[in-house]
Short mmCIF file of N, CA and C in Angstrom, two decimals:
data_model
loop_
_atom_site.label_atom_id
_atom_site.label_comp_id
_atom_site.label_asym_id
_atom_site.label_seq_id
_atom_site.Cartn_x
_atom_site.Cartn_y
_atom_site.Cartn_z
N MET A 1 -6.37 -5.95 12.49
CA MET A 1 -6.42 -4.85 13.43
C MET A 1 -6.62 -5.39 14.84
N ARG A 2 -7.53 -6.36 14.94
CA ARG A 2 -7.77 -6.96 16.26
C ARG A 2 -6.51 -7.64 16.79
N GLU A 3 -5.79 -8.34 15.90
CA GLU A 3 -4.58 -9.04 16.32
C GLU A 3 -3.52 -8.09 16.85
N ARG A 4 -3.56 -6.84 16.43
CA ARG A 4 -2.59 -5.84 16.89
C ARG A 4 -3.10 -5.06 18.11
N GLY A 5 -4.25 -5.48 18.64
CA GLY A 5 -4.75 -4.89 19.88
C GLY A 5 -5.69 -3.71 19.71
N TYR A 6 -6.17 -3.48 18.52
CA TYR A 6 -7.10 -2.38 18.27
C TYR A 6 -8.53 -2.90 18.37
N ASP A 7 -9.27 -2.39 19.35
CA ASP A 7 -10.66 -2.81 19.56
C ASP A 7 -11.55 -2.08 18.57
N ILE A 8 -11.69 -2.66 17.39
CA ILE A 8 -12.47 -2.02 16.33
C ILE A 8 -13.95 -2.36 16.41
N ASP A 9 -14.32 -3.24 17.37
CA ASP A 9 -15.71 -3.66 17.50
C ASP A 9 -16.49 -2.80 18.49
N SER A 10 -15.80 -1.99 19.25
CA SER A 10 -16.44 -1.16 20.26
C SER A 10 -17.35 -0.13 19.60
N PRO A 11 -18.58 0.02 20.10
CA PRO A 11 -19.48 1.02 19.51
C PRO A 11 -18.95 2.45 19.64
N ARG A 12 -18.13 2.69 20.61
CA ARG A 12 -17.57 4.04 20.78
C ARG A 12 -16.38 4.29 19.86
N GLY A 13 -15.86 3.24 19.24
CA GLY A 13 -14.78 3.42 18.25
C GLY A 13 -13.43 3.74 18.83
N GLY A 14 -13.17 3.39 20.08
CA GLY A 14 -11.89 3.70 20.70
C GLY A 14 -10.71 3.11 19.98
N GLY A 15 -10.84 1.87 19.53
CA GLY A 15 -9.75 1.21 18.81
C GLY A 15 -9.50 1.84 17.46
N LYS A 16 -10.59 2.24 16.80
CA LYS A 16 -10.44 2.88 15.49
C LYS A 16 -9.75 4.23 15.65
N SER A 17 -10.12 4.96 16.70
CA SER A 17 -9.49 6.26 16.94
C SER A 17 -8.01 6.10 17.28
N LYS A 18 -7.69 5.10 18.08
CA LYS A 18 -6.30 4.87 18.45
C LYS A 18 -5.48 4.48 17.23
N LEU A 19 -6.03 3.61 16.38
CA LEU A 19 -5.33 3.22 15.16
C LEU A 19 -5.09 4.44 14.27
N ALA A 20 -6.11 5.26 14.12
CA ALA A 20 -5.97 6.47 13.31
C ALA A 20 -4.88 7.38 13.88
N ASP A 21 -4.89 7.57 15.19
CA ASP A 21 -3.88 8.41 15.82
C ASP A 21 -2.48 7.82 15.63
N ASP A 22 -2.35 6.51 15.85
CA ASP A 22 -1.04 5.87 15.71
C ASP A 22 -0.50 5.97 14.29
N ALA A 23 -1.42 5.89 13.31
CA ALA A 23 -1.00 5.93 11.91
C ALA A 23 -0.91 7.36 11.38
N GLY A 24 -1.44 8.32 12.13
CA GLY A 24 -1.41 9.70 11.67
C GLY A 24 -2.37 9.95 10.52
N VAL A 25 -3.52 9.28 10.57
CA VAL A 25 -4.53 9.45 9.52
C VAL A 25 -5.84 9.92 10.16
N HIS A 26 -6.75 10.35 9.33
CA HIS A 26 -8.04 10.84 9.81
C HIS A 26 -8.87 9.68 10.33
N ARG A 27 -9.53 9.90 11.45
CA ARG A 27 -10.34 8.84 12.07
C ARG A 27 -11.45 8.35 11.15
N ALA A 28 -12.01 9.25 10.37
CA ALA A 28 -13.09 8.86 9.46
C ALA A 28 -12.59 7.87 8.41
N ALA A 29 -11.34 7.98 8.00
CA ALA A 29 -10.79 7.06 7.00
C ALA A 29 -10.76 5.64 7.56
N VAL A 30 -10.39 5.49 8.81
CA VAL A 30 -10.36 4.17 9.44
C VAL A 30 -11.78 3.63 9.58
N SER A 31 -12.71 4.46 10.02
CA SER A 31 -14.10 4.01 10.17
C SER A 31 -14.68 3.55 8.84
N ARG A 32 -14.44 4.33 7.79
CA ARG A 32 -14.97 3.95 6.47
C ARG A 32 -14.32 2.68 5.96
N LEU A 33 -13.04 2.48 6.24
CA LEU A 33 -12.34 1.27 5.83
C LEU A 33 -12.93 0.05 6.56
N VAL A 34 -13.10 0.16 7.86
CA VAL A 34 -13.63 -0.95 8.65
C VAL A 34 -15.05 -1.30 8.21
N GLN A 35 -15.83 -0.29 7.89
CA GLN A 35 -17.22 -0.51 7.46
C GLN A 35 -17.33 -0.82 5.97
N ARG A 36 -16.17 -0.88 5.29
CA ARG A 36 -16.11 -1.15 3.84
C ARG A 36 -16.95 -0.15 3.03
N GLN A 37 -16.94 1.10 3.49
CA GLN A 37 -17.67 2.14 2.77
C GLN A 37 -16.81 2.80 1.70
N SER A 38 -15.50 2.82 1.92
CA SER A 38 -14.62 3.42 0.94
C SER A 38 -13.22 2.87 1.11
N MET A 39 -12.40 3.12 0.12
CA MET A 39 -11.01 2.68 0.11
C MET A 39 -10.12 3.89 0.37
N PRO A 40 -9.26 3.82 1.38
CA PRO A 40 -8.36 4.95 1.64
C PRO A 40 -7.39 5.15 0.48
N ASP A 41 -6.83 6.34 0.41
CA ASP A 41 -5.83 6.60 -0.61
C ASP A 41 -4.56 5.81 -0.27
N LEU A 42 -3.64 5.76 -1.21
CA LEU A 42 -2.45 4.93 -1.06
C LEU A 42 -1.61 5.33 0.15
N GLU A 43 -1.45 6.61 0.41
CA GLU A 43 -0.65 7.06 1.55
C GLU A 43 -1.28 6.61 2.86
N THR A 44 -2.60 6.69 2.96
CA THR A 44 -3.30 6.24 4.17
C THR A 44 -3.10 4.73 4.34
N MET A 45 -3.23 3.98 3.23
CA MET A 45 -3.01 2.53 3.30
C MET A 45 -1.58 2.22 3.73
N ARG A 46 -0.63 2.98 3.22
CA ARG A 46 0.79 2.77 3.57
C ARG A 46 1.00 3.00 5.07
N ARG A 47 0.42 4.05 5.60
CA ARG A 47 0.58 4.36 7.03
C ARG A 47 -0.08 3.29 7.90
N LEU A 48 -1.27 2.86 7.52
CA LEU A 48 -1.96 1.81 8.27
C LEU A 48 -1.17 0.51 8.22
N ALA A 49 -0.65 0.17 7.06
CA ALA A 49 0.13 -1.06 6.91
C ALA A 49 1.36 -1.02 7.82
N THR A 50 2.00 0.13 7.89
CA THR A 50 3.19 0.26 8.73
C THR A 50 2.84 0.05 10.20
N VAL A 51 1.79 0.70 10.68
CA VAL A 51 1.38 0.59 12.08
C VAL A 51 0.94 -0.84 12.40
N LEU A 52 0.26 -1.48 11.46
CA LEU A 52 -0.24 -2.83 11.69
C LEU A 52 0.82 -3.91 11.45
N GLY A 53 1.96 -3.50 10.89
CA GLY A 53 3.02 -4.47 10.62
C GLY A 53 2.68 -5.43 9.51
N VAL A 54 1.93 -4.94 8.53
CA VAL A 54 1.49 -5.76 7.41
C VAL A 54 2.10 -5.17 6.13
N PRO A 55 2.65 -5.99 5.25
CA PRO A 55 3.15 -5.45 3.98
C PRO A 55 2.03 -4.75 3.20
N LEU A 56 2.36 -3.65 2.58
CA LEU A 56 1.36 -2.89 1.81
C LEU A 56 0.72 -3.78 0.75
N ARG A 57 1.50 -4.64 0.13
CA ARG A 57 0.96 -5.57 -0.88
C ARG A 57 -0.19 -6.38 -0.29
N ASP A 58 0.02 -6.91 0.93
CA ASP A 58 -1.02 -7.71 1.58
C ASP A 58 -2.25 -6.87 1.90
N MET A 59 -2.03 -5.63 2.33
CA MET A 59 -3.17 -4.75 2.62
C MET A 59 -4.01 -4.52 1.37
N LEU A 60 -3.36 -4.27 0.26
CA LEU A 60 -4.08 -4.03 -0.98
C LEU A 60 -4.84 -5.27 -1.44
N ILE A 61 -4.25 -6.43 -1.26
CA ILE A 61 -4.92 -7.67 -1.65
C ILE A 61 -6.07 -7.97 -0.69
N ARG A 62 -5.83 -7.84 0.61
CA ARG A 62 -6.89 -8.11 1.60
C ARG A 62 -8.07 -7.16 1.46
N SER A 63 -7.81 -5.97 0.95
CA SER A 63 -8.89 -5.00 0.79
C SER A 63 -9.87 -5.43 -0.29
N GLY A 64 -9.43 -6.34 -1.16
CA GLY A 64 -10.28 -6.80 -2.24
C GLY A 64 -10.21 -5.94 -3.49
N ARG A 65 -9.44 -4.86 -3.44
CA ARG A 65 -9.31 -3.97 -4.60
C ARG A 65 -8.35 -4.52 -5.64
N LEU A 66 -7.36 -5.28 -5.19
CA LEU A 66 -6.39 -5.87 -6.10
C LEU A 66 -6.27 -7.35 -5.76
N SER A 67 -5.87 -8.14 -6.73
CA SER A 67 -5.70 -9.57 -6.49
C SER A 67 -4.21 -9.90 -6.51
N GLU A 68 -3.90 -11.12 -6.12
CA GLU A 68 -2.50 -11.53 -6.16
C GLU A 68 -1.95 -11.50 -7.58
N SER A 69 -2.82 -11.74 -8.56
CA SER A 69 -2.34 -11.68 -9.94
C SER A 69 -2.08 -10.24 -10.38
N ASP A 70 -2.74 -9.25 -9.72
CA ASP A 70 -2.46 -7.85 -10.01
C ASP A 70 -1.11 -7.42 -9.43
N LEU A 71 -0.71 -8.07 -8.35
CA LEU A 71 0.55 -7.74 -7.67
C LEU A 71 1.41 -8.99 -7.53
N PRO A 72 1.85 -9.56 -8.64
CA PRO A 72 2.59 -10.82 -8.56
C PRO A 72 3.97 -10.63 -7.95
N ILE A 73 4.42 -11.67 -7.32
CA ILE A 73 5.81 -11.71 -6.86
C ILE A 73 6.50 -12.69 -7.79
N THR A 74 7.44 -12.19 -8.55
CA THR A 74 8.15 -13.04 -9.49
C THR A 74 9.61 -13.12 -9.11
N ALA A 75 10.25 -14.16 -9.54
CA ALA A 75 11.66 -14.37 -9.21
C ALA A 75 12.53 -13.36 -9.95
N PRO A 76 13.50 -12.77 -9.25
CA PRO A 76 14.43 -11.87 -9.93
C PRO A 76 15.38 -12.67 -10.82
N ARG A 77 16.22 -11.97 -11.55
CA ARG A 77 17.13 -12.61 -12.51
C ARG A 77 18.03 -13.66 -11.88
N GLY A 78 18.38 -13.49 -10.61
CA GLY A 78 19.27 -14.45 -9.95
C GLY A 78 18.59 -15.77 -9.63
N GLY A 79 17.26 -15.84 -9.77
CA GLY A 79 16.55 -17.07 -9.54
C GLY A 79 16.09 -17.27 -8.11
N ASP A 80 16.32 -16.31 -7.21
CA ASP A 80 15.89 -16.42 -5.83
C ASP A 80 14.39 -16.16 -5.76
N VAL A 81 13.61 -17.22 -5.63
CA VAL A 81 12.16 -17.12 -5.68
C VAL A 81 11.61 -16.32 -4.50
N ASP A 82 12.30 -16.34 -3.35
CA ASP A 82 11.79 -15.66 -2.16
C ASP A 82 11.94 -14.15 -2.23
N ALA A 83 12.86 -13.66 -3.04
CA ALA A 83 13.09 -12.22 -3.14
C ALA A 83 12.19 -11.64 -4.22
N PRO A 84 11.38 -10.61 -3.88
CA PRO A 84 10.51 -10.02 -4.91
C PRO A 84 11.33 -9.25 -5.95
N ARG A 85 10.84 -9.28 -7.17
CA ARG A 85 11.48 -8.56 -8.26
C ARG A 85 11.08 -7.09 -8.16
N ARG A 86 12.06 -6.21 -8.35
CA ARG A 86 11.77 -4.78 -8.32
C ARG A 86 11.24 -4.36 -9.69
N LEU A 87 10.12 -3.64 -9.67
CA LEU A 87 9.56 -3.14 -10.92
C LEU A 87 10.43 -2.01 -11.45
N SER A 88 10.50 -1.91 -12.75
CA SER A 88 11.17 -0.76 -13.33
C SER A 88 10.25 0.45 -13.16
N PRO A 89 10.79 1.66 -13.13
CA PRO A 89 9.92 2.84 -13.02
C PRO A 89 8.89 2.90 -14.15
N GLU A 90 9.29 2.47 -15.33
CA GLU A 90 8.37 2.48 -16.47
C GLU A 90 7.20 1.51 -16.24
N GLU A 91 7.53 0.32 -15.75
CA GLU A 91 6.50 -0.68 -15.48
C GLU A 91 5.60 -0.23 -14.33
N ALA A 92 6.19 0.38 -13.30
CA ALA A 92 5.40 0.87 -12.18
C ALA A 92 4.42 1.95 -12.65
N ALA A 93 4.89 2.86 -13.49
CA ALA A 93 4.01 3.92 -14.01
C ALA A 93 2.84 3.32 -14.78
N ARG A 94 3.15 2.33 -15.59
CA ARG A 94 2.08 1.69 -16.38
C ARG A 94 1.08 0.99 -15.48
N ARG A 95 1.58 0.21 -14.50
CA ARG A 95 0.68 -0.54 -13.61
C ARG A 95 -0.14 0.38 -12.72
N MET A 96 0.41 1.53 -12.36
CA MET A 96 -0.30 2.46 -11.50
C MET A 96 -1.26 3.35 -12.27
N GLY A 97 -1.22 3.27 -13.59
CA GLY A 97 -2.13 4.06 -14.39
C GLY A 97 -1.74 5.52 -14.53
N VAL A 98 -0.43 5.80 -14.43
CA VAL A 98 0.03 7.17 -14.62
C VAL A 98 -0.27 7.56 -16.07
N PRO A 99 -0.91 8.70 -16.28
CA PRO A 99 -1.23 9.11 -17.65
C PRO A 99 0.03 9.16 -18.52
N THR A 100 -0.13 8.77 -19.77
CA THR A 100 0.99 8.68 -20.71
C THR A 100 1.82 9.96 -20.74
N GLU A 101 1.14 11.10 -20.75
CA GLU A 101 1.87 12.37 -20.84
C GLU A 101 2.67 12.69 -19.58
N LEU A 102 2.43 11.99 -18.47
CA LEU A 102 3.16 12.23 -17.23
C LEU A 102 4.16 11.12 -16.90
N GLN A 103 4.18 10.06 -17.70
CA GLN A 103 5.04 8.93 -17.38
C GLN A 103 6.52 9.29 -17.40
N ALA A 104 6.95 10.11 -18.32
CA ALA A 104 8.38 10.48 -18.38
C ALA A 104 8.79 11.22 -17.11
N VAL A 105 7.95 12.10 -16.62
CA VAL A 105 8.25 12.83 -15.38
C VAL A 105 8.28 11.86 -14.21
N PHE A 106 7.28 10.97 -14.15
CA PHE A 106 7.23 9.96 -13.09
C PHE A 106 8.52 9.14 -13.08
N VAL A 107 8.94 8.66 -14.23
CA VAL A 107 10.13 7.83 -14.33
C VAL A 107 11.37 8.61 -13.87
N ARG A 108 11.51 9.84 -14.32
CA ARG A 108 12.68 10.66 -13.96
C ARG A 108 12.73 10.89 -12.45
N VAL A 109 11.61 11.24 -11.84
CA VAL A 109 11.58 11.49 -10.40
C VAL A 109 11.83 10.21 -9.63
N THR A 110 11.21 9.12 -10.06
CA THR A 110 11.39 7.84 -9.38
C THR A 110 12.85 7.39 -9.41
N LYS A 111 13.49 7.53 -10.56
CA LYS A 111 14.89 7.10 -10.70
C LYS A 111 15.81 7.89 -9.77
N ALA A 112 15.44 9.12 -9.47
CA ALA A 112 16.26 9.94 -8.57
C ALA A 112 16.30 9.36 -7.15
N PHE A 113 15.28 8.56 -6.80
CA PHE A 113 15.21 8.00 -5.44
C PHE A 113 15.69 6.56 -5.37
N LEU A 114 15.98 5.94 -6.50
CA LEU A 114 16.43 4.55 -6.51
C LEU A 114 17.93 4.47 -6.34
N PRO A 115 18.41 3.40 -5.67
CA PRO A 115 19.85 3.23 -5.57
C PRO A 115 20.45 2.98 -6.94
N GLN A 116 21.65 3.47 -7.15
CA GLN A 116 22.33 3.29 -8.43
C GLN A 116 22.87 1.89 -8.51
N ASP A 117 22.52 1.16 -9.59
CA ASP A 117 23.05 -0.19 -9.79
C ASP A 117 24.52 -0.10 -10.17
N GLU A 118 25.28 -1.03 -9.66
CA GLU A 118 26.72 -1.02 -9.95
C GLU A 118 27.05 -1.88 -11.14
#
């Protein structure tokens, strides 16, 4: 946050407020995150990551809630180690803890937003 010009150390919280405004999130969420009092929801983390120019994966790992082994980057079938492998909707549902009875709906909705493989 500091590297992106947000003065999060100020007692008045100007940098935290500006970050919250830029990300379109509640100011209290940023304050609690900085003070390590709570973990923002995924959408808040996504918005903060976008504003800060940090991949969401890195934000989740840096937060201490997930480890690199929880979010591995594996080589896709073509062998290009630098390109992350895309999770299948089924695997994403399982890793995200979507309840079993809702996984079919999750998969169907997710597939509607994915590009069609040729």
